[in-house]
PDB file of C-alpha atoms in Angstrom:
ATOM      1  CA  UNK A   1       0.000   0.000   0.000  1.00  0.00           C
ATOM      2  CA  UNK A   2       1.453   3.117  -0.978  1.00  0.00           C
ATOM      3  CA  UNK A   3       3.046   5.577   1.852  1.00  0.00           C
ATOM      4  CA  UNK A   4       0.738   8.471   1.613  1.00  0.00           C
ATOM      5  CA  UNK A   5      -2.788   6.206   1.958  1.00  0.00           C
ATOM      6  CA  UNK A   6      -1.232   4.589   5.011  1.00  0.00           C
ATOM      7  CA  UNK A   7      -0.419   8.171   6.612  1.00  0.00           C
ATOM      8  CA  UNK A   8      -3.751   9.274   6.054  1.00  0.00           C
ATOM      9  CA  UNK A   9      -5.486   6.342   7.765  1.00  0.00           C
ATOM     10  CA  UNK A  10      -2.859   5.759  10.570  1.00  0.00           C
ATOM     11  CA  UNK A  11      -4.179   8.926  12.113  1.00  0.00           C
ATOM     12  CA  UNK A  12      -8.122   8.502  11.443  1.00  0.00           C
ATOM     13  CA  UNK A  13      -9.766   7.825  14.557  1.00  0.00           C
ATOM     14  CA  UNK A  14     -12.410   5.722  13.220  1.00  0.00           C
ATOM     15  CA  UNK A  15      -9.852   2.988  11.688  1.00  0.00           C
ATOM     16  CA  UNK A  16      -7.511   3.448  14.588  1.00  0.00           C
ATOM     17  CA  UNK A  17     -10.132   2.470  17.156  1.00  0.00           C
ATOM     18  CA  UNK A  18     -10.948  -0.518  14.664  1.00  0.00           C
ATOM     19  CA  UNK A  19      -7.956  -1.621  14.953  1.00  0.00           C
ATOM     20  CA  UNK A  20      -6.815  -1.334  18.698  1.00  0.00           C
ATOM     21  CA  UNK A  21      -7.980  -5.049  20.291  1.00  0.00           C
ATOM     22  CA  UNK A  22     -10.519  -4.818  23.053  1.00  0.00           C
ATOM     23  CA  UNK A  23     -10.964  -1.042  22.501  1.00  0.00           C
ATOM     24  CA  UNK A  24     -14.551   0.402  23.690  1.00  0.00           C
ATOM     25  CA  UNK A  25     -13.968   3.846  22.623  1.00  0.00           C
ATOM     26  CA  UNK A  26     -11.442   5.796  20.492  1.00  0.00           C
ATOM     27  CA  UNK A  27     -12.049   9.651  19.876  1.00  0.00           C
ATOM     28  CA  UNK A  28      -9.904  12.223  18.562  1.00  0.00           C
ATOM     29  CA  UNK A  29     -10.217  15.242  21.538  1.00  0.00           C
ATOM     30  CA  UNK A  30      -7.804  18.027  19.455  1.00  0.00           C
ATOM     31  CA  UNK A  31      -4.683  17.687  16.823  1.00  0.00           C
ATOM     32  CA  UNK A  32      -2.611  14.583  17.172  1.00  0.00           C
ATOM     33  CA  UNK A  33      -4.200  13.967  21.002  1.00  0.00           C
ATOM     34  CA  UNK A  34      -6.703  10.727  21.098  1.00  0.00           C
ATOM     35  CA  UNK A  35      -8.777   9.158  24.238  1.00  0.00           C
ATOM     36  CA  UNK A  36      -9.231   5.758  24.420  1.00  0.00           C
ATOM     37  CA  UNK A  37     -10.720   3.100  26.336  1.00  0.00           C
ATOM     38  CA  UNK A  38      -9.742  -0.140  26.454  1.00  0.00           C
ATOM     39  CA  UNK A  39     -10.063  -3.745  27.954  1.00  0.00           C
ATOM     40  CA  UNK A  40      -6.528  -5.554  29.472  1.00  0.00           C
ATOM     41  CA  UNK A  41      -7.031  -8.711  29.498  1.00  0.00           C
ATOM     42  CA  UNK A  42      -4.136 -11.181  30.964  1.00  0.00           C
ATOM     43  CA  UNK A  43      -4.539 -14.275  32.068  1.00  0.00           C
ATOM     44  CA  UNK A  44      -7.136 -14.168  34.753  1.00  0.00           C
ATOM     45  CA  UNK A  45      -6.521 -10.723  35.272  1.00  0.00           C
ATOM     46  CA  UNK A  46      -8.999  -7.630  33.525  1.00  0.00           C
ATOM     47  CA  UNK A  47      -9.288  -4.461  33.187  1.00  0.00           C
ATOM     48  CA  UNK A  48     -10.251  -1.102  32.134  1.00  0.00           C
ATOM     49  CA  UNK A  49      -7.884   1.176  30.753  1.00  0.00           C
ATOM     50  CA  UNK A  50      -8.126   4.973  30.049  1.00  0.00           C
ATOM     51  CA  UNK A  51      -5.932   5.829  27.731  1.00  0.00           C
ATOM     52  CA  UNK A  52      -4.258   9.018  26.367  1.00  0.00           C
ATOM     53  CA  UNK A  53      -2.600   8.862  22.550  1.00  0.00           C
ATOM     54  CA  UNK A  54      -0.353  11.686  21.729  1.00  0.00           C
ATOM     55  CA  UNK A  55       0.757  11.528  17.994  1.00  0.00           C
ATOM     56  CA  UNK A  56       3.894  14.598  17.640  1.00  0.00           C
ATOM     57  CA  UNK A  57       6.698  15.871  15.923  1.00  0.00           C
ATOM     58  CA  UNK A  58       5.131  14.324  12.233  1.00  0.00           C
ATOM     59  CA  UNK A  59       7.332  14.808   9.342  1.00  0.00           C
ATOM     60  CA  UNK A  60       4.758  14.062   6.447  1.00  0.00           C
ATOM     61  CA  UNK A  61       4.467  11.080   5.100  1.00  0.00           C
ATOM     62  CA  UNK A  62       7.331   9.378   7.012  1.00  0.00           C
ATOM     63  CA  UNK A  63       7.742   9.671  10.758  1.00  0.00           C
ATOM     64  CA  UNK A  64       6.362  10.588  13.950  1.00  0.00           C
ATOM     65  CA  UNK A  65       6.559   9.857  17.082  1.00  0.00           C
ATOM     66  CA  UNK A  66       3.470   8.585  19.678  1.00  0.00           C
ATOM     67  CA  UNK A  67       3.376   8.384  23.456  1.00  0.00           C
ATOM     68  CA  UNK A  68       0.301   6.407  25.305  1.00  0.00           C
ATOM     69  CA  UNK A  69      -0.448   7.082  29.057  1.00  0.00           C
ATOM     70  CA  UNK A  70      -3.262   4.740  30.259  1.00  0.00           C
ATOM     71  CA  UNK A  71      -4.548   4.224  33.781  1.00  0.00           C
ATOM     72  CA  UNK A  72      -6.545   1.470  35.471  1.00  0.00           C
ATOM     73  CA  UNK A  73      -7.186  -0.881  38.589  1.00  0.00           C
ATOM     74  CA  UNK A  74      -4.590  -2.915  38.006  1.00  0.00           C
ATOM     75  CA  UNK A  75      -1.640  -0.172  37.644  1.00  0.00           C
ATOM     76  CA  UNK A  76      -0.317   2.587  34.932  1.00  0.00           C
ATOM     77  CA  UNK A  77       1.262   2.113  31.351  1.00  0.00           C
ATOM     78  CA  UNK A  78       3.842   4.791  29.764  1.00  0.00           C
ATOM     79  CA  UNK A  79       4.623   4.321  26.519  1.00  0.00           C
ATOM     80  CA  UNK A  80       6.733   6.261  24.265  1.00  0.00           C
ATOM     81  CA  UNK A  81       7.255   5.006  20.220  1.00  0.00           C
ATOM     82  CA  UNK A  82       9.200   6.015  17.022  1.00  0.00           C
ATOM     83  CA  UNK A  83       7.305   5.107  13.499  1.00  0.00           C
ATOM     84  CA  UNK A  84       9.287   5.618  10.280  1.00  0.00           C
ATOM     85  CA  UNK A  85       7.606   4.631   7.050  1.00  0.00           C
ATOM     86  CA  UNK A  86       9.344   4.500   3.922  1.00  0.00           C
ATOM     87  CA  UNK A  87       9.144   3.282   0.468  1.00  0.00           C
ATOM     88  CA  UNK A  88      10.422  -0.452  -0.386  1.00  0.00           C
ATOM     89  CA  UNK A  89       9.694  -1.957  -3.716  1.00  0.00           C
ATOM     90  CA  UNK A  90       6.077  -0.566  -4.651  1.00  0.00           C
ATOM     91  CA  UNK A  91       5.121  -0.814  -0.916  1.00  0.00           C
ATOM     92  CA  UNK A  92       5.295   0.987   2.147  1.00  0.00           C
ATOM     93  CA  UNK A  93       7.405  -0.342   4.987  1.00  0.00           C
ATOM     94  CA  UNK A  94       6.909   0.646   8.764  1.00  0.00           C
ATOM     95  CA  UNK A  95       9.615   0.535  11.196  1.00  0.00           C
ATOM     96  CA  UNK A  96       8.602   1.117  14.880  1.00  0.00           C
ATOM     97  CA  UNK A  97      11.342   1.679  18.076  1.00  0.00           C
ATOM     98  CA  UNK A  98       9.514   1.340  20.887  1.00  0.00           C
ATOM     99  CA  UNK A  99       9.690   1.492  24.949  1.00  0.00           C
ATOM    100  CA  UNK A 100       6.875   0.781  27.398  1.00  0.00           C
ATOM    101  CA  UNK A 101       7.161   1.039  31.171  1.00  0.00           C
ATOM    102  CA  UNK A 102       4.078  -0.654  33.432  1.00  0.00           C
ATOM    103  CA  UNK A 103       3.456  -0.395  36.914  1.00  0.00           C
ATOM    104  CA  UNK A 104       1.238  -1.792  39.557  1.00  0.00           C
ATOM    105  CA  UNK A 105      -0.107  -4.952  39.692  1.00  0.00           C
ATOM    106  CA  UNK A 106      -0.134  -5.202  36.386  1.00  0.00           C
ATOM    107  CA  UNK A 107       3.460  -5.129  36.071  1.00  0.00           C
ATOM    108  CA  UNK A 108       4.095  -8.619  37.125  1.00  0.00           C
ATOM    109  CA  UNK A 109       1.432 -10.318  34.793  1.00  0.00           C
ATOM    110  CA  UNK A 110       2.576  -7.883  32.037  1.00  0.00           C
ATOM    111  CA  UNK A 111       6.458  -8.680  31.459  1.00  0.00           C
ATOM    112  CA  UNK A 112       5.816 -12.352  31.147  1.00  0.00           C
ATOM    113  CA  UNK A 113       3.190 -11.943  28.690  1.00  0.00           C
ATOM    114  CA  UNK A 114       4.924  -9.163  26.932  1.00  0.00           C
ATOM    115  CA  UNK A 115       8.071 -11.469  26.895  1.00  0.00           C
ATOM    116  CA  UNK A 116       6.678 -13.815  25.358  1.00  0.00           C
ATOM    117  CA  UNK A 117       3.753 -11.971  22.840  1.00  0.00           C
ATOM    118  CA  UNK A 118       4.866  -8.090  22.867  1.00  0.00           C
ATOM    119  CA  UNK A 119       5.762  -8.960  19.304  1.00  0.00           C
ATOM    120  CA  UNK A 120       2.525 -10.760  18.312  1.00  0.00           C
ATOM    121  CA  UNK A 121       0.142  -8.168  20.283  1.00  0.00           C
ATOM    122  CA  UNK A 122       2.077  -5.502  17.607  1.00  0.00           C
ATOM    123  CA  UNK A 123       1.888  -7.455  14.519  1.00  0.00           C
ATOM    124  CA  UNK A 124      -1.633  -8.385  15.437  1.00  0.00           C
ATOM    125  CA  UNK A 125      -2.601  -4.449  15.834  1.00  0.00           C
ATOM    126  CA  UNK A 126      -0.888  -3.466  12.480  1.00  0.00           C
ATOM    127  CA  UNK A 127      -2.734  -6.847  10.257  1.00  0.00           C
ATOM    128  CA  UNK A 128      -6.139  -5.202  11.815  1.00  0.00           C
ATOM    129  CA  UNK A 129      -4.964  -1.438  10.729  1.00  0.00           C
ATOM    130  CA  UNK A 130      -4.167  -2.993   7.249  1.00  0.00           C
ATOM    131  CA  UNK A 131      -7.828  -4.500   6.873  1.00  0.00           C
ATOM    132  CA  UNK A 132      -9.426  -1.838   7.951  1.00  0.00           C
ATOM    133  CA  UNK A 133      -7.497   0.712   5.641  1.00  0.00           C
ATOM    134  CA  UNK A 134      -8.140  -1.726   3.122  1.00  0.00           C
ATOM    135  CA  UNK A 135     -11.923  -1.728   3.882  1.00  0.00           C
ATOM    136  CA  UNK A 136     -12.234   2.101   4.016  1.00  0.00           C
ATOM    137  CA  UNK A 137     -10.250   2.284   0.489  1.00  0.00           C
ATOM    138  CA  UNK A 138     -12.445  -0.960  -0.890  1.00  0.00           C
ATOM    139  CA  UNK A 139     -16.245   1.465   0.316  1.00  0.00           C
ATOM    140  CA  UNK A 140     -14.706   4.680  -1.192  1.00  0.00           C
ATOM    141  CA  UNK A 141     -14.039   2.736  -4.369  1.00  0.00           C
ATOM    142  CA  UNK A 142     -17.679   1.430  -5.017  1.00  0.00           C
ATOM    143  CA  UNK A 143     -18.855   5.294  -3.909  1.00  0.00           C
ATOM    144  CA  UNK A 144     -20.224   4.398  -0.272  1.00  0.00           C
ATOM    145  CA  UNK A 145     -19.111   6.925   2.523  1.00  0.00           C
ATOM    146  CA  UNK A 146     -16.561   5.741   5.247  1.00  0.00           C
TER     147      UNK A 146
END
């Protein structure tokens, strides 16, 4: 998918919230600043999470950079993330450096499972962003509004 289509739907609010897994609500609150809520789910542990998106310091179409502060029961999440997009043989490839600090109860439950599926929980998020960009361009071909 070419680089400019993916910048355009990376940031739309609808396809974002689509995408995030267990996500109740997603709503874009002012320029590059998103609210979210979501569901945790580990193990036998669940929970709500309120979550803050910050997208900043864009350079059009190929890098910005996103930190996510979410609060629950179970403890706090910090997140802070690099995503470079760039061109790579008629497609578009994404490169993300990422760091995520969790505290609280949820800390314990959270670096075995992100030890073992931080990778898949990402890959997972991005092959649901694809789809849905993929259904928003598939509805504005045959005329229908997204």
């Amino acid at each position: 998918m070419p680089r400019k289509i993916i910048w355009k739907y990376i940031k739309d609010e609808k396809v974002l919230g689509n995408a995030i897994p267990s996500c109740r609500s997603f709503v874009q609150t002012s320029t590059g600043l998103y609210q979210a809520e979501i569901e945790i789910i580990l193990g036998p542990l669940k929970d709500g999470f309120a979550i803050e998106v910050k997208l900043e310091k864009e350079k059009i179409p190929s890098y910005f950079h996103l930190t996510l502060k979410g609060k629950g029961n179970l403890g706090e999440v910090n997140s802070e993330a690099e995503l470079f997009l760039s061109d790579h043989q008629g497609s578009t490839q994404l490169s993300i450096q990422a760091e995520a600090n969790v505290t609280g109860t949820l800390s314990g439950a959270a670096e075995r499972v992100l030890n073992g599926g931080a990778n898949k929980g990402i890959e997972k998020f991005f092959q649901s962003l694809e789809k849905e960009m993929k259904k928003n361009l598939y509805l504005l071909r045959k005329g229908r509004k997204v």
